[in-house]
Short mmCIF file of C-alpha atoms in Angstrom, two decimals:
data_model
loop_
_atom_site.label_atom_id
_atom_site.label_comp_id
_atom_site.label_asym_id
_atom_site.label_seq_id
_atom_site.Cartn_x
_atom_site.Cartn_y
_atom_site.Cartn_z
CA MET A 259 0.00 0.00 0.00
CA CYS A 260 2.93 2.31 0.71
CA LEU A 261 4.28 1.70 -2.80
CA ALA A 262 0.86 2.43 -4.30
CA SER A 263 0.72 5.73 -2.39
CA ILE A 264 4.16 6.73 -3.67
CA PHE A 265 3.17 5.98 -7.25
CA GLY A 266 -0.13 7.83 -6.82
CA LEU A 267 1.62 10.90 -5.39
CA PHE A 268 4.04 10.87 -8.33
CA ILE A 269 1.25 10.62 -10.92
CA GLY A 270 -0.78 13.38 -9.27
CA LEU A 271 2.28 15.60 -9.14
CA ILE A 272 2.92 15.12 -12.88
CA LEU A 273 -0.74 15.76 -13.68
CA GLY A 274 -0.65 18.98 -11.66
CA LEU A 275 2.58 20.16 -13.27
CA THR A 276 1.59 19.39 -16.86
CA GLY A 277 -1.98 20.64 -16.51
CA ALA A 278 -3.43 17.72 -18.45
CA GLY A 279 -1.85 14.67 -20.00
CA GLY A 280 0.32 13.50 -17.11
CA GLY A 281 -2.35 11.03 -16.09
CA ILE A 282 -1.37 8.82 -19.03
CA LEU A 283 1.38 7.43 -16.78
CA ALA A 284 -1.12 6.16 -14.21
CA VAL A 285 -1.73 2.86 -16.02
CA PRO A 286 2.01 2.08 -16.52
CA ALA A 287 2.60 2.89 -12.84
CA LEU A 288 0.06 0.27 -11.81
CA VAL A 289 1.06 -2.29 -14.47
CA LEU A 290 4.82 -2.01 -14.05
CA GLY A 291 4.99 -0.93 -10.42
CA LEU A 292 2.33 -3.16 -8.88
CA GLY A 293 2.12 -5.95 -11.46
CA TRP A 294 -1.52 -5.42 -12.39
CA THR A 295 -3.04 -6.25 -15.79
CA MET A 296 -4.28 -3.47 -18.08
CA THR A 297 -7.92 -4.28 -17.36
CA GLN A 298 -7.26 -4.21 -13.59
CA ALA A 299 -5.30 -0.98 -13.76
CA ALA A 300 -7.63 1.01 -16.04
CA PRO A 301 -10.52 1.65 -13.58
CA VAL A 302 -8.16 2.63 -10.73
CA ALA A 303 -6.13 4.85 -13.07
CA LEU A 304 -9.35 6.52 -14.23
CA MET A 305 -10.45 7.16 -10.65
CA ALA A 306 -7.08 8.66 -9.81
CA VAL A 307 -6.96 10.83 -12.93
CA GLY A 308 -10.64 11.78 -12.68
CA ALA A 309 -10.41 12.79 -9.01
CA SER A 310 -7.22 14.75 -9.61
CA ALA A 311 -8.70 16.45 -12.69
CA ALA A 312 -11.81 17.37 -10.69
CA VAL A 313 -9.61 19.27 -8.22
CA GLY A 314 -8.09 21.25 -11.08
CA ALA A 315 -11.47 21.78 -12.76
CA ILE A 316 -13.01 23.17 -9.57
CA ASP A 317 -10.11 25.58 -9.27
CA GLY A 318 -10.65 26.59 -12.92
CA LEU A 319 -14.38 27.13 -12.35
CA ARG A 320 -13.63 29.28 -9.34
CA LYS A 321 -11.35 31.44 -11.49
CA GLY A 322 -13.83 31.60 -14.37
CA LEU A 323 -11.51 29.79 -16.81
CA VAL A 324 -13.67 26.78 -17.71
CA ARG A 325 -15.74 26.86 -20.92
CA TYR A 326 -18.38 24.74 -19.25
CA ARG A 327 -20.78 24.46 -22.22
CA ALA A 328 -17.99 23.10 -24.41
CA ALA A 329 -16.87 20.81 -21.58
CA LEU A 330 -20.39 19.41 -21.10
CA LEU A 331 -20.87 18.75 -24.82
CA MET A 332 -17.55 16.95 -25.07
CA ALA A 333 -18.21 14.99 -21.90
CA VAL A 334 -21.62 13.80 -23.13
CA LEU A 335 -20.12 12.54 -26.39
CA GLY A 336 -17.14 11.17 -24.48
CA GLY A 337 -19.49 9.29 -22.20
CA ALA A 338 -21.13 7.76 -25.27
CA GLY A 339 -17.75 6.63 -26.66
CA THR A 340 -16.44 5.17 -23.40
CA PRO A 341 -18.61 1.99 -23.35
CA LEU A 342 -17.38 1.10 -26.83
CA GLY A 343 -13.79 1.49 -25.65
CA LEU A 344 -14.46 -0.69 -22.60
CA TYR A 345 -16.13 -3.33 -24.76
CA VAL A 346 -13.17 -3.50 -27.12
CA ALA A 347 -10.60 -3.43 -24.28
CA HIS A 348 -12.05 -6.52 -22.62
CA ARG A 349 -11.87 -8.44 -25.90
CA LEU A 350 -8.33 -7.58 -26.95
CA PRO A 351 -5.27 -9.53 -25.75
CA GLN A 352 -3.10 -7.84 -23.13
CA THR A 353 -0.13 -7.78 -25.49
CA LEU A 354 -2.03 -5.73 -28.06
CA LEU A 355 -3.46 -3.35 -25.43
CA MET A 356 -0.03 -2.69 -23.96
CA SER A 357 1.44 -2.18 -27.43
CA LEU A 358 -1.28 0.35 -28.26
CA PHE A 359 -0.64 2.10 -24.98
CA SER A 360 3.09 2.26 -25.75
CA LEU A 361 2.34 3.81 -29.13
CA VAL A 362 0.19 6.49 -27.48
CA LEU A 363 3.00 7.21 -25.02
CA VAL A 364 5.45 7.73 -27.88
CA LEU A 365 3.03 10.06 -29.68
CA VAL A 366 2.59 12.08 -26.48
CA ALA A 367 6.37 12.27 -26.08
CA ILE A 368 6.80 13.54 -29.64
CA ARG A 369 4.16 16.22 -29.09
CA MET A 370 5.74 17.33 -25.83
CA HIS A 371 9.19 17.49 -27.41
CA ARG A 372 7.93 19.56 -30.33
CA GLN A 373 6.04 21.82 -27.96
CA SER A 374 9.16 22.43 -25.89
CA ARG A 375 10.97 23.45 -29.10
CA GLY A 376 8.19 25.83 -30.06
CA ALA A 377 7.02 23.74 -33.01
CA VAL A 378 3.57 23.12 -31.61
CA GLY A 379 1.29 26.09 -31.40
CA ALA A 380 3.83 28.50 -32.86
CA GLY A 381 1.89 31.41 -34.21
CA ALA A 382 -1.39 29.72 -33.34
CA GLU A 383 -2.60 32.67 -31.33
CA HIS A 384 -2.70 34.82 -34.49
CA ASP A 385 -3.73 32.23 -37.10
CA TRP A 386 -7.41 32.47 -36.23
CA GLU A 387 -8.82 32.09 -39.74
CA ARG A 388 -8.16 28.34 -39.55
CA LYS A 389 -9.87 27.81 -36.19
CA ASN A 390 -13.07 25.78 -36.10
CA CYS A 391 -14.27 27.37 -32.86
CA MET A 392 -13.92 31.12 -32.37
CA LEU A 393 -14.55 33.38 -29.40
CA ASP A 394 -16.90 36.33 -29.82
CA PRO A 395 -14.78 39.47 -29.21
CA GLY A 396 -17.76 41.24 -27.69
CA THR A 397 -18.87 38.62 -25.15
CA GLY A 398 -15.72 36.50 -24.83
CA ARG A 399 -17.82 33.37 -25.32
CA LEU A 400 -17.60 30.70 -28.01
CA ARG A 401 -19.61 31.21 -31.18
CA TRP A 402 -21.75 28.07 -31.36
CA THR A 403 -21.74 27.38 -35.07
CA LEU A 404 -22.49 23.95 -36.56
CA ARG A 405 -18.81 23.56 -37.42
CA CYS A 406 -17.75 24.33 -33.86
CA SER A 407 -20.33 21.97 -32.34
CA LEU A 408 -19.32 19.09 -34.62
CA THR A 409 -15.63 19.69 -33.90
CA LEU A 410 -16.07 19.59 -30.13
CA ALA A 411 -18.39 16.57 -30.37
CA THR A 412 -15.86 14.63 -32.45
CA VAL A 413 -12.97 15.40 -30.11
CA GLY A 414 -15.11 14.44 -27.11
CA ALA A 415 -16.12 11.12 -28.67
CA CYS A 416 -12.47 10.26 -29.47
CA CYS A 417 -11.50 11.15 -25.91
CA GLY A 418 -14.20 8.85 -24.52
CA LEU A 419 -13.16 6.00 -26.78
CA LEU A 420 -9.54 6.22 -25.60
CA THR A 421 -10.71 6.53 -22.00
CA GLY A 422 -12.58 3.26 -22.19
CA LEU A 423 -9.98 1.46 -24.30
CA LEU A 424 -6.77 2.39 -22.47
CA GLY A 425 -7.89 3.83 -19.13
CA VAL A 426 -6.43 7.28 -19.83
CA GLY A 427 -8.04 10.63 -19.11
CA GLY A 428 -7.49 12.02 -22.59
CA GLY A 429 -5.72 15.23 -21.66
CA PHE A 430 -2.91 14.44 -24.10
CA LEU A 431 -5.57 14.62 -26.86
CA LEU A 432 -7.73 17.44 -25.54
CA VAL A 433 -5.07 20.09 -24.96
CA PRO A 434 -3.48 19.97 -28.44
CA ALA A 435 -6.92 19.66 -30.08
CA PHE A 436 -8.15 22.75 -28.25
CA ARG A 437 -5.02 24.67 -29.21
CA GLN A 438 -5.30 23.68 -32.85
CA LEU A 439 -9.05 24.07 -33.32
CA THR A 440 -10.02 26.99 -31.05
CA ASP A 441 -8.72 30.42 -30.14
CA ILE A 442 -9.23 29.86 -26.39
CA ARG A 443 -6.24 30.96 -24.34
CA LEU A 444 -3.99 28.33 -22.77
CA HIS A 445 -5.21 28.70 -19.16
CA GLY A 446 -8.79 28.25 -20.34
CA ILE A 447 -7.79 25.25 -22.46
CA VAL A 448 -6.17 23.46 -19.52
CA ALA A 449 -9.05 24.22 -17.13
CA THR A 450 -11.69 23.11 -19.67
CA SER A 451 -9.73 19.96 -20.51
CA LEU A 452 -9.53 19.05 -16.82
CA MET A 453 -13.30 19.39 -16.51
CA VAL A 454 -13.86 17.14 -19.55
CA ILE A 455 -11.42 14.58 -18.13
CA ALA A 456 -13.17 14.63 -14.76
CA LEU A 457 -16.64 14.17 -16.29
CA VAL A 458 -15.67 11.49 -18.82
CA SER A 459 -13.67 9.59 -16.20
CA ALA A 460 -16.64 9.72 -13.81
CA MET A 461 -18.93 8.18 -16.43
CA ALA A 462 -16.38 5.49 -17.26
CA ILE A 463 -15.90 4.70 -13.57
CA PHE A 464 -19.67 4.41 -13.08
CA GLY A 465 -19.85 1.93 -15.96
CA ALA A 466 -16.95 -0.10 -14.59
CA LEU A 467 -18.50 -0.27 -11.11
CA ARG A 468 -21.82 -1.36 -12.57
CA ALA A 469 -19.96 -4.12 -14.40
CA GLY A 470 -18.75 -5.44 -11.04
CA ILE A 471 -15.23 -3.98 -10.90
CA VAL A 472 -13.95 -3.90 -7.29
CA ILE A 473 -11.30 -1.37 -6.23
CA PRO A 474 -8.75 -2.95 -3.81
CA ALA A 475 -7.27 -1.12 -0.82
CA THR A 476 -4.04 -0.46 -2.72
CA GLY A 477 -6.10 1.20 -5.44
CA VAL A 478 -7.81 3.47 -2.91
CA ALA A 479 -4.39 4.49 -1.55
CA PHE A 480 -3.19 5.22 -5.09
CA ILE A 481 -6.23 7.40 -5.80
CA GLY A 482 -5.97 9.38 -2.55
CA ALA A 483 -2.26 10.02 -3.02
CA SER A 484 -2.79 11.17 -6.61
CA VAL A 485 -5.22 13.88 -5.44
CA LEU A 486 -2.65 15.14 -2.93
CA GLY A 487 -0.03 15.11 -5.67
CA MET A 488 -2.32 17.09 -7.98
CA VAL A 489 -2.73 19.83 -5.39
CA ALA A 490 1.02 19.97 -4.78
CA GLY A 491 1.73 20.00 -8.52
CA ARG A 492 -0.59 22.93 -9.19
CA LEU A 493 1.07 24.92 -6.40
CA TRP A 494 4.54 24.09 -7.68
CA ALA A 495 3.83 24.49 -11.43
CA PRO A 496 4.40 28.30 -11.65
CA HIS A 497 7.94 27.82 -10.31
CA VAL A 498 9.02 25.07 -12.74
CA PRO A 499 10.52 25.99 -16.17
CA ALA A 500 8.02 24.87 -18.82
CA ARG A 501 10.61 23.70 -21.35
CA GLY A 502 12.50 21.52 -18.89
CA LEU A 503 9.24 20.03 -17.64
CA GLN A 504 8.07 19.17 -21.16
CA GLU A 505 11.41 17.65 -22.16
CA GLY A 506 11.55 15.60 -18.97
CA PHE A 507 7.98 14.37 -19.41
CA ALA A 508 8.68 13.43 -23.04
CA GLY A 509 11.77 11.45 -22.02
CA LEU A 510 9.85 9.68 -19.27
CA CYS A 511 7.07 8.69 -21.71
CA VAL A 512 9.60 7.21 -24.16
CA ALA A 513 11.34 5.29 -21.37
CA VAL A 514 8.07 3.87 -20.06
CA ALA A 515 6.90 2.95 -23.58
CA GLY A 516 10.19 1.16 -24.26
CA TYR A 517 9.99 -0.79 -21.02
CA LEU A 518 6.38 -1.78 -21.69
CA LEU A 519 7.26 -3.05 -25.14
CA TRP A 520 10.29 -4.92 -23.81
CA LYS A 521 8.17 -6.56 -21.11
CA VAL A 522 5.51 -7.59 -23.61
CA TRP A 523 7.67 -8.73 -26.52
CA GLY A 524 11.12 -9.21 -24.95
#
């Protein structure tokens, strides 16, 4: 239980420092650190990520940063995609699931590395003509066009599918999608993404519990520690250089992906 708490604290800390996306390491922490299978780890990882994201989302709501209408739309579609992901996950072999997870980790690492070099989002703040969702300069709210609604719905559904399939929160998908497809500022993007993660994770957890999934005591310790880590990470984040954090996170993702693949196929 002590080891589970240490891993949970570490995952929560990364989630708090990166804003969204760090929760993707929750499943590897449980699989590699505690020896669980992917299907055992996914519900506990979702609870940890969802609870931690809820802490960040509440803070974002308090500061008025969350685009709650967009978050609710994406969460509803995400909730619809999650059961399909769960259905597929329980019918795929563990080797394939872990290989898919490793691929996602590598993609996240590449994105983080490019972002640290300024390749991701460079000039995005001024390239508004290509954005699918635009803010109204007068009200500061999103313009709810058909194009915007379909864009957010599609992203939400993809997030839900990955949540059910791999037990990840989806922040690694939401943040870059928001940056590419909307002109919402970064603080609003992170806060809105955390709310989507919290809501989609909650729906996935509810489905898993209804299916008879039982959370062991070590899982409860992991979840509680991750929430504490999230709080600490958000307090510490303003004092950590963004580029070093992104490079370090990218390197960690590659290392974990390599170890997962070695364990599966080695």
